[in-house]
Amino acid sequence: MRENMIGRANVEDTPELQEYYRQLAQHEAGALWTVANKIEPWFPKSSSQATLWRYRDLRELVLRSVDLVTPEQAGRRVVMLTNPGRRDVSASVGWLYSGLQVMRPGEEASAHCHSASALRFIMEGAGAYTVVDGHKMTLNARDFVLTPNGTWHQHGVEESGEWCVWQDGLDIPLVNALEANFYAVHPDLVQKPTFPVDDSTLTFGGPGLMPVNFKWDKPYSPLFKYQWDATYEALQNYARVSDGSPYDGIIQQFVNPVTGGPVMPTMGASMQMLRPGEHTRAHRHTGSVMYQVAKGSGYSIVGGKRLDWQEKDIFCVPSWEVHEHANGSASEDACLFSFNDFPVMRALGLYREEAWDDNGGHQRVTAQQ
Amino acid sequence: MRENMIGRANVEDTPELQEYYRQLAQHEAGALWTVANKIEPWFPKSSSQATLWRYRDLRELVLRSVDLVTPEQAGRRVVMLTNPGRRDVSASVGWLYSGLQVMRPGEEASAHCHSASALRFIMEGAGAYTVVDGHKMTLNARDFVLTPNGTWHQHGVEESGEWCVWQDGLDIPLVNALEANFYAVHPDLVQKPTFPVDDSTLTFGGPGLMPVNFKWDKPYSPLFKYQWDATYEALQNYARVSDGSPYDGIIQQFVNPVTGGPVMPTMGASMQMLRPGEHTRAHRHTGSVMYQVAKGSGYSIVGGKRLDWQEKDIFCVPSWEVHEHANGSASEDACLFSFNDFPVMRALGLYREEAWDDNGGHQRVTAQQ
Amino acid sequence: MRENMIGRANVEDTPELQEYYRQLAQHEAGALWTVANKIEPWFPKSSSQATLWRYRDLRELVLRSVDLVTPEQAGRRVVMLTNPGRRDVSASVGWLYSGLQVMRPGEEASAHCHSASALRFIMEGAGAYTVVDGHKMTLNARDFVLTPNGTWHQHGVEESGEWCVWQDGLDIPLVNALEANFYAVHPDLVQKPTFPVDDSTLTFGGPGLMPVNFKWDKPYSPLFKYQWDATYEALQNYARVSDGSPYDGIIQQFVNPVTGGPVMPTMGASMQMLRPGEHTRAHRHTGSVMYQVAKGSGYSIVGGKRLDWQEKDIFCVPSWEVHEHANGSASEDACLFSFNDFPVMRALGLYREEAWDDNGGHQRVTAQQ
Amino acid sequence: MRENMIGRANVEDTPELQEYYRQLAQHEAGALWTVANKIEPWFPKSSSQATLWRYRDLRELVLRSVDLVTPEQAGRRVVMLTNPGRRDVSASVGWLYSGLQVMRPGEEASAHCHSASALRFIMEGAGAYTVVDGHKMTLNARDFVLTPNGTWHQHGVEESGEWCVWQDGLDIPLVNALEANFYAVHPDLVQKPTFPVDDSTLTFGGPGLMPVNFKWDKPYSPLFKYQWDATYEALQNYARVSDGSPYDGIIQQFVNPVTGGPVMPTMGASMQMLRPGEHTRAHRHTGSVMYQVAKGSGYSIVGGKRLDWQEKDIFCVPSWEVHEHANGSASEDACLFSFNDFPVMRALGLYREEAWDDNGGHQRVTAQQ
């Protein structure tokens, strides 16, 4: 790791120094210059790899878990998505975890709470619901729901429903790394809803409206569910009056209506629409992102690697990797749901973003998955 | 103003003191104890009177102004509503001004800007529009639109429209009292829209959604128009899951989506729905409120005075006056639009609210208008 | 008030219009165009006058009040400073009140609380103290102390002390105008200190330090007293590394250490030092200011009027009046304590400031007091 | 990791499941229930160990580095303190790095900037200085200085000074883990001071004072240096009016005077004083802390391990480890400087704190270092 440049470490190993290092080690110490260039890199190089998880590969495996384990044994029947570079921390990209969970009609998991924050994006089925601190939310395909840090929550599928599959997203790896994860099982095992069903969206669903004298001192959104229909309509409306972002097309962030900020302190989420034929320009930023294809098909190029995706496929963009997105259809729009750790980056003053202007703003493809 | 109580001024006039007061006056001074009890009241007693302005009385007068003055002569053809106790400052209640403005198809006022903040609530007609800093908004009956402090704005009615009447609400009296009002005429007299029509609602109209990387450093909402249809639907949704406020029924505040706070730093606004037969409990608070009946009929009791109102009637509640509202219909809901100076009260630490529990929470009627 | 300019009202009185106005008045209404130019001025013109109160004129009158009234009769023995343009609201400038209070050794006023916020600046004497919500503060000459909105407070002078005179500053006129003033006498008439004497300065007196886990949800500073010695030293230190402000010299604001913002939501305060021979450039801003000369002598020019001041003199600058300050000594510095309503202006989005560049940045003197 | 409890994973390995896991792995996937109990622990168990670094052990080794490497070769001559459980990330505790740096009179390191934030606590010597974005700060023993994320900074010792040793504290491991670290060498290699020496403390050194109209949009404190003399005096003052914290004695946090919050978004710092004979009660919290003994001697018990410390010794408290501190002297006070990652914990909603009430609030000692 030696670098021949002023301001960088460039020390040759000598027997004398090795003896010195040995003595330092006896006192739980070391010489900074032996690692300085490594721990002070010129720019971030993520340990995560750009990865695509195809739903056609995983669906059957996810459904098979129903036969293999009961919810009681497994806690939750989840196939987790493990990034090749992050298997040690069970992360899908960076410090974000994601998995695919399946539930059958009539099943309901026990209620628990933890310091990790969670979100779900519904992929298929009918009759799914989530209860968060007494608020029961009914869920349809492509709905997005929160179960923030410290809330009692449980998932289930109504007796009258169908097999349901959804994507879970959590900051478990981050909260573990920060040595701050607590876990508790609900004293009654299952909490009863104490509010009218879907009160969250019915209370906060008006654009630019909020109940008078509403008090909220939690660091996350009191709106727990964001419905696909309203979201997709909002994107179409926005597309009528804006060109959106050169890097992301027509994109809106899910926000906490009380603050206009991210839905939770550790994770943000967005929905974006690539118009027919749209191919965005490349850029890169700190922070990690997990995408799910909510609608349509196309491809993304991440760090030079082309990932061809279809509806319900999942892929990731590691921190500081250059990326761009393309809608594969000339007639249909394509929509990407995504969640990220940008709120962490911003809260800590570490968010940075940069356009990639080489080659007309588009990368050369060097690999494919 | 003498009061015989410890901690209050209780000084008898004597010739010696009168000579003393005369000497003080020579030096632009006075004795506090001669006014102390007056300027330190036990609780606020508003100089405004509870007042009802009936639209059936005013409509013809408003329309007649079209024949009496041109927009060029008058600046704007506005019949202002002057509270009997506040004629000296041209206020409708407290430090809030309100007036009824009329415009004919094809008319467009010149653009100007001022330190006073303004809002409009559309009462009748078709084809009205407002342009705010290049954003053109089309307006239908019961829509609510902002023209905040410092924005260039102008109003008009399309050639293809109808005679339009709306209610203006401004903080002109407050900003004048604070000696901070500036006024300017647009250099081009009329500003051209520079954004797509209605871009504000199409950009910020999704519940819990906001454009990614949207930057906004103004102290007011970037959402300038709040549409009646969406607002009324939100109230109905909210009524399905909440009992609302005991004092106001089903009430939602119009908010700045970027902050969750009031639409402007000096004025807030709300829409509330009184369910069929609903009669709210009485309470009082600091801050002044102007109401317009958006839908239905009923009455309010303000400081013991009963005000019977119908659609498009306007009435006010002065600061710290006890008030309650009643829907006069057993089958239809009634809706009240209102604007207020609560943001001022809250920013300055002066907001205070109190339930009125006497007589089962309802006042005895002692007067009527 | 007619103005012959597009965008301004320019309507001639006619019999027909006068009849129309009469009809409007019957319905508590009026025509905006009859007052529009008056209530929408091009820029603010304060109703307050630049005024100087000389301590040599007032001191004897203030002391004489001791013989004329008892604290029990008067509540407080205060000579209030009434601006010639604001006698109707008992204000010294704009919406700010100020007065000079005297107390003899052994006197202690009863404790009360009110929605108005108050501050004191000690002028002479020894042994003065103030108790705020159980915190007792000893006070020396030129110390500055807060008694914020809603706090129980009382003033006194120790038996062992001397006759004390201080300047009171309050926002009473503002809070009355906003119809939000409440008043209460302490149930025990006099509150007992419940914290160690001077705990406020001893707790928050370290630069850049704050007790760990200190919780504070009040909108005002928990540091109630700002001592002259530390303040003067801070100005001298600041002068060693900064040229300060071209309009105010070496100036520091008293701040709430918890927020870095103003000490109270409605009033701010500053101390500034004019270096020997310094004559600042002229500027103007919205918001009103009361000054007291803490040290030295010199003059200020306010709206063209020259005010020659000495130590303990008091003067005001009305909103939007051009002003500049000059130290009259070539060898000694001069210090001005001031308080203002800038927090109101800023909270409401109404603060505006402008350099006065004519005539080399200095006004021509057209009057003198 | 199986747990026989509802809500926890308890799945037995079978050949069928092993085959299933093999298939999942082929698609970069896994079964959550194989790791769920591990990644959702009941409470945090830090990978760091309570560790004490004795200055008498390290001082000679630190000084010897002067003979072994030049600043040009090493970048900086730093002996880093590596926690036995965190050698892989070069951390001293949790995600915090710390090291001891030595410089000789006349040496000056080249200027650089990085996304990691840094702080220094001066241990011995004279003539040390740091330059941060053009602000040069002179440093004496026990002074505390910031070099925040993104600032150009360099360290040196005046020709007229003495050998200097200080403790560096950085969030390098955290910023690397978050894949957000950027590094740059100053284009001129060494930056020239562009402000008067020590302007930061001379500008912001007044308690409760701040320059009028000071603008600051950075997320860290504009006060870069906190001086020992003023800090120690503040602790003594605070001790006169407060019992402080049961867990930490007389403790004050170094704060950003503009916000009252922590000095940097990722690291906070405090100074605490244990009064003669004081032995604090035990508690635990999320977040990691590095301590240096600024004055006196005593011991701390961390997770049952007793660490006996003297002046200039350094020790750490890992996340959620129970800890308590004892002053070993019955006549002298003892002071601990510390820095931590609490701002990270708080920004992300992960801070949690708990008193340890067993055994009268004191741990039993089970180990010693």
PDB file of C-alpha atoms in Angstrom, chain D residues 126-281:
ATOM      1  CA  ALA D 126       4.550  23.590  23.442  1.00  0.00           C
ATOM      2  CA  GLY D 127       4.165  25.467  20.204  1.00  0.00           C
ATOM      3  CA  ALA D 128       1.750  23.096  18.494  1.00  0.00           C
ATOM      4  CA  TYR D 129      -0.728  24.542  16.053  1.00  0.00           C
ATOM      5  CA  THR D 130      -3.380  23.430  13.604  1.00  0.00           C
ATOM      6  CA  VAL D 131      -4.625  25.257  10.527  1.00  0.00           C
ATOM      7  CA  VAL D 132      -8.227  24.566   9.434  1.00  0.00           C
ATOM      8  CA  ASP D 133      -9.485  26.219   6.258  1.00  0.00           C
ATOM      9  CA  GLY D 134      -7.167  29.143   6.777  1.00  0.00           C
ATOM     10  CA  HIS D 135      -7.787  29.508  10.526  1.00  0.00           C
ATOM     11  CA  LYS D 136      -4.600  28.957  12.522  1.00  0.00           C
ATOM     12  CA  MET D 137      -5.010  27.822  16.096  1.00  0.00           C
ATOM     13  CA  THR D 138      -2.269  27.775  18.716  1.00  0.00           C
ATOM     14  CA  LEU D 139      -2.524  24.804  21.036  1.00  0.00           C
ATOM     15  CA  ASN D 140      -1.602  24.163  24.636  1.00  0.00           C
ATOM     16  CA  ALA D 141      -1.805  21.020  26.710  1.00  0.00           C
ATOM     17  CA  ARG D 142      -5.375  19.725  27.121  1.00  0.00           C
ATOM     18  CA  ASP D 143      -6.767  21.995  24.427  1.00  0.00           C
ATOM     19  CA  PHE D 144      -9.229  20.331  22.097  1.00  0.00           C
ATOM     20  CA  VAL D 145      -9.346  21.163  18.395  1.00  0.00           C
ATOM     21  CA  LEU D 146     -11.547  20.112  15.456  1.00  0.00           C
ATOM     22  CA  THR D 147     -10.683  19.365  11.826  1.00  0.00           C
ATOM     23  CA  PRO D 148     -14.112  18.536  10.394  1.00  0.00           C
ATOM     24  CA  ASN D 149     -15.103  16.549   7.316  1.00  0.00           C
ATOM     25  CA  GLY D 150     -14.068  18.358   4.154  1.00  0.00           C
ATOM     26  CA  THR D 151     -11.828  21.013   5.689  1.00  0.00           C
ATOM     27  CA  TRP D 152      -8.256  21.571   4.553  1.00  0.00           C
ATOM     28  CA  HIS D 153      -6.095  21.039   7.583  1.00  0.00           C
ATOM     29  CA  GLN D 154      -2.501  20.657   8.639  1.00  0.00           C
ATOM     30  CA  HIS D 155      -0.602  20.357  11.882  1.00  0.00           C
ATOM     31  CA  GLY D 156       2.757  21.697  12.941  1.00  0.00           C
ATOM     32  CA  VAL D 157       4.985  22.792  15.773  1.00  0.00           C
ATOM     33  CA  GLU D 158       6.653  26.204  15.823  1.00  0.00           C
ATOM     34  CA  GLU D 159      10.444  26.330  15.574  1.00  0.00           C
ATOM     35  CA  SER D 160      10.460  27.810  19.056  1.00  0.00           C
ATOM     36  CA  GLY D 161       8.317  25.021  20.477  1.00  0.00           C
ATOM     37  CA  GLU D 162       8.969  21.666  22.083  1.00  0.00           C
ATOM     38  CA  TRP D 163       8.319  18.090  21.068  1.00  0.00           C
ATOM     39  CA  CYS D 164       4.558  17.747  21.026  1.00  0.00           C
ATOM     40  CA  VAL D 165       2.354  14.711  21.481  1.00  0.00           C
ATOM     41  CA  TRP D 166      -1.377  14.669  21.005  1.00  0.00           C
ATOM     42  CA  GLN D 167      -4.204  12.216  20.669  1.00  0.00           C
ATOM     43  CA  ASP D 168      -5.982  12.078  17.326  1.00  0.00           C
ATOM     44  CA  GLY D 169      -9.594  10.943  17.154  1.00  0.00           C
ATOM     45  CA  LEU D 170     -11.265  10.149  13.843  1.00  0.00           C
ATOM     46  CA  ASP D 171     -14.322   8.435  12.443  1.00  0.00           C
ATOM     47  CA  ILE D 172     -12.224   6.851   9.669  1.00  0.00           C
ATOM     48  CA  PRO D 173     -13.514   3.324  10.318  1.00  0.00           C
ATOM     49  CA  LEU D 174     -17.121   4.539  10.166  1.00  0.00           C
ATOM     50  CA  VAL D 175     -16.665   6.588   7.007  1.00  0.00           C
ATOM     51  CA  ASN D 176     -14.862   3.688   5.364  1.00  0.00           C
ATOM     52  CA  ALA D 177     -17.557   1.260   6.427  1.00  0.00           C
ATOM     53  CA  LEU D 178     -20.136   3.614   4.927  1.00  0.00           C
ATOM     54  CA  GLU D 179     -18.057   3.641   1.721  1.00  0.00           C
ATOM     55  CA  ALA D 180     -17.947   7.406   1.685  1.00  0.00           C
ATOM     56  CA  ASN D 181     -14.325   8.370   2.272  1.00  0.00           C
ATOM     57  CA  PHE D 182     -12.606  10.784  -0.110  1.00  0.00           C
ATOM     58  CA  TYR D 183      -9.096  12.117   0.272  1.00  0.00           C
ATOM     59  CA  ALA D 184      -7.238  14.994  -1.321  1.00  0.00           C
ATOM     60  CA  VAL D 185      -3.837  16.627  -0.923  1.00  0.00           C
ATOM     61  CA  HIS D 186      -3.841  20.433  -0.856  1.00  0.00           C
ATOM     62  CA  PRO D 187      -2.746  21.860  -4.236  1.00  0.00           C
ATOM     63  CA  ASP D 188      -0.137  24.033  -2.484  1.00  0.00           C
ATOM     64  CA  LEU D 189       0.852  21.192  -0.128  1.00  0.00           C
ATOM     65  CA  VAL D 190       0.744  23.667   2.744  1.00  0.00           C
ATOM     66  CA  GLN D 191      -2.046  26.212   3.203  1.00  0.00           C
ATOM     67  CA  LYS D 192      -1.300  29.696   4.441  1.00  0.00           C
ATOM     68  CA  PRO D 193      -3.423  31.066   7.299  1.00  0.00           C
ATOM     69  CA  THR D 194      -5.823  33.635   5.866  1.00  0.00           C
ATOM     70  CA  PHE D 195      -7.444  34.755   9.123  1.00  0.00           C
ATOM     71  CA  PRO D 196      -5.913  36.301  12.251  1.00  0.00           C
ATOM     72  CA  VAL D 197      -4.395  33.677  14.532  1.00  0.00           C
ATOM     73  CA  ASP D 198      -6.908  32.187  16.967  1.00  0.00           C
ATOM     74  CA  ASP D 199      -9.772  34.141  15.408  1.00  0.00           C
ATOM     75  CA  SER D 200     -12.149  31.272  16.098  1.00  0.00           C
ATOM     76  CA  THR D 201     -11.914  31.414  19.902  1.00  0.00           C
ATOM     77  CA  LEU D 202     -11.693  35.203  19.912  1.00  0.00           C
ATOM     78  CA  THR D 203     -14.858  35.425  17.828  1.00  0.00           C
ATOM     79  CA  PHE D 204     -16.979  32.790  19.584  1.00  0.00           C
ATOM     80  CA  GLY D 205     -15.456  32.854  23.042  1.00  0.00           C
ATOM     81  CA  GLY D 206     -18.126  34.888  24.826  1.00  0.00           C
ATOM     82  CA  PRO D 207     -20.708  32.883  26.746  1.00  0.00           C
ATOM     83  CA  GLY D 208     -24.111  33.407  25.123  1.00  0.00           C
ATOM     84  CA  LEU D 209     -22.695  35.725  22.478  1.00  0.00           C
ATOM     85  CA  MET D 210     -22.458  35.471  18.717  1.00  0.00           C
ATOM     86  CA  PRO D 211     -21.462  37.978  16.032  1.00  0.00           C
ATOM     87  CA  VAL D 212     -24.522  39.704  14.591  1.00  0.00           C
ATOM     88  CA  ASN D 213     -25.433  38.495  11.117  1.00  0.00           C
ATOM     89  CA  PHE D 214     -22.958  35.632  11.296  1.00  0.00           C
ATOM     90  CA  LYS D 215     -23.839  33.216   8.500  1.00  0.00           C
ATOM     91  CA  TRP D 216     -22.846  29.571   8.694  1.00  0.00           C
ATOM     92  CA  ASP D 217     -24.236  26.729   6.609  1.00  0.00           C
ATOM     93  CA  LYS D 218     -21.724  24.025   7.474  1.00  0.00           C
ATOM     94  CA  PRO D 219     -22.839  21.031   9.543  1.00  0.00           C
ATOM     95  CA  TYR D 220     -20.029  21.496  12.083  1.00  0.00           C
ATOM     96  CA  SER D 221     -18.995  24.091  14.631  1.00  0.00           C
ATOM     97  CA  PRO D 222     -17.309  27.327  13.483  1.00  0.00           C
ATOM     98  CA  LEU D 223     -15.573  27.312  16.858  1.00  0.00           C
ATOM     99  CA  PHE D 224     -12.648  24.987  16.154  1.00  0.00           C
ATOM    100  CA  LYS D 225     -10.704  25.181  19.411  1.00  0.00           C
ATOM    101  CA  TYR D 226     -11.894  24.665  22.990  1.00  0.00           C
ATOM    102  CA  GLN D 227      -9.341  25.766  25.551  1.00  0.00           C
ATOM    103  CA  TRP D 228      -8.579  23.851  28.693  1.00  0.00           C
ATOM    104  CA  ASP D 229      -8.499  26.850  31.021  1.00  0.00           C
ATOM    105  CA  ALA D 230     -11.993  27.990  30.132  1.00  0.00           C
ATOM    106  CA  THR D 231     -13.300  24.439  30.120  1.00  0.00           C
ATOM    107  CA  TYR D 232     -11.900  23.581  33.528  1.00  0.00           C
ATOM    108  CA  GLU D 233     -13.250  26.828  34.959  1.00  0.00           C
ATOM    109  CA  ALA D 234     -16.668  26.036  33.490  1.00  0.00           C
ATOM    110  CA  LEU D 235     -16.669  22.636  35.194  1.00  0.00           C
ATOM    111  CA  GLN D 236     -15.753  24.160  38.524  1.00  0.00           C
ATOM    112  CA  ASN D 237     -18.511  26.742  38.141  1.00  0.00           C
ATOM    113  CA  TYR D 238     -21.016  24.106  37.190  1.00  0.00           C
ATOM    114  CA  ALA D 239     -20.026  22.027  40.227  1.00  0.00           C
ATOM    115  CA  ARG D 240     -20.989  24.950  42.469  1.00  0.00           C
ATOM    116  CA  VAL D 241     -24.609  24.814  41.376  1.00  0.00           C
ATOM    117  CA  SER D 242     -25.243  21.262  40.221  1.00  0.00           C
ATOM    118  CA  ASP D 243     -24.672  17.681  41.290  1.00  0.00           C
ATOM    119  CA  GLY D 244     -24.141  16.841  37.620  1.00  0.00           C
ATOM    120  CA  SER D 245     -24.918  13.366  36.359  1.00  0.00           C
ATOM    121  CA  PRO D 246     -25.093  10.311  38.625  1.00  0.00           C
ATOM    122  CA  TYR D 247     -23.210   8.402  35.936  1.00  0.00           C
ATOM    123  CA  ASP D 248     -20.624  10.959  34.908  1.00  0.00           C
ATOM    124  CA  GLY D 249     -20.226  13.527  37.651  1.00  0.00           C
ATOM    125  CA  ILE D 250     -19.787  17.131  36.566  1.00  0.00           C
ATOM    126  CA  ILE D 251     -19.909  16.809  32.795  1.00  0.00           C
ATOM    127  CA  GLN D 252     -20.234  19.290  29.980  1.00  0.00           C
ATOM    128  CA  GLN D 253     -20.390  18.610  26.284  1.00  0.00           C
ATOM    129  CA  PHE D 254     -18.400  20.606  23.737  1.00  0.00           C
ATOM    130  CA  VAL D 255     -21.027  22.138  21.437  1.00  0.00           C
ATOM    131  CA  ASN D 256     -21.424  23.993  18.194  1.00  0.00           C
ATOM    132  CA  PRO D 257     -22.408  27.484  19.396  1.00  0.00           C
ATOM    133  CA  VAL D 258     -24.561  28.000  16.309  1.00  0.00           C
ATOM    134  CA  THR D 259     -26.831  25.055  17.114  1.00  0.00           C
ATOM    135  CA  GLY D 260     -26.166  24.019  20.686  1.00  0.00           C
ATOM    136  CA  GLY D 261     -25.596  20.566  19.201  1.00  0.00           C
ATOM    137  CA  PRO D 262     -22.527  18.375  18.819  1.00  0.00           C
ATOM    138  CA  VAL D 263     -19.338  19.816  17.340  1.00  0.00           C
ATOM    139  CA  MET D 264     -19.497  17.582  14.260  1.00  0.00           C
ATOM    140  CA  PRO D 265     -22.248  15.400  12.719  1.00  0.00           C
ATOM    141  CA  THR D 266     -20.405  12.159  13.453  1.00  0.00           C
ATOM    142  CA  MET D 267     -18.498  12.790  16.690  1.00  0.00           C
ATOM    143  CA  GLY D 268     -19.237  14.498  19.969  1.00  0.00           C
ATOM    144  CA  ALA D 269     -16.850  15.278  22.809  1.00  0.00           C
ATOM    145  CA  SER D 270     -17.109  16.050  26.491  1.00  0.00           C
ATOM    146  CA  MET D 271     -15.064  16.944  29.528  1.00  0.00           C
ATOM    147  CA  GLN D 272     -16.098  15.640  32.910  1.00  0.00           C
ATOM    148  CA  MET D 273     -14.847  16.159  36.425  1.00  0.00           C
ATOM    149  CA  LEU D 274     -15.015  13.533  39.147  1.00  0.00           C
ATOM    150  CA  ARG D 275     -14.983  15.277  42.480  1.00  0.00           C
ATOM    151  CA  PRO D 276     -12.577  14.048  45.187  1.00  0.00           C
ATOM    152  CA  GLY D 277     -13.671  10.573  46.211  1.00  0.00           C
ATOM    153  CA  GLU D 278     -16.520  10.458  43.718  1.00  0.00           C
ATOM    154  CA  HIS D 279     -17.558   7.052  42.429  1.00  0.00           C
ATOM    155  CA  THR D 280     -20.359   7.295  39.862  1.00  0.00           C
ATOM    156  CA  ARG D 281     -23.213   4.882  39.449  1.00  0.00           C
TER     157      ARG D 281
END
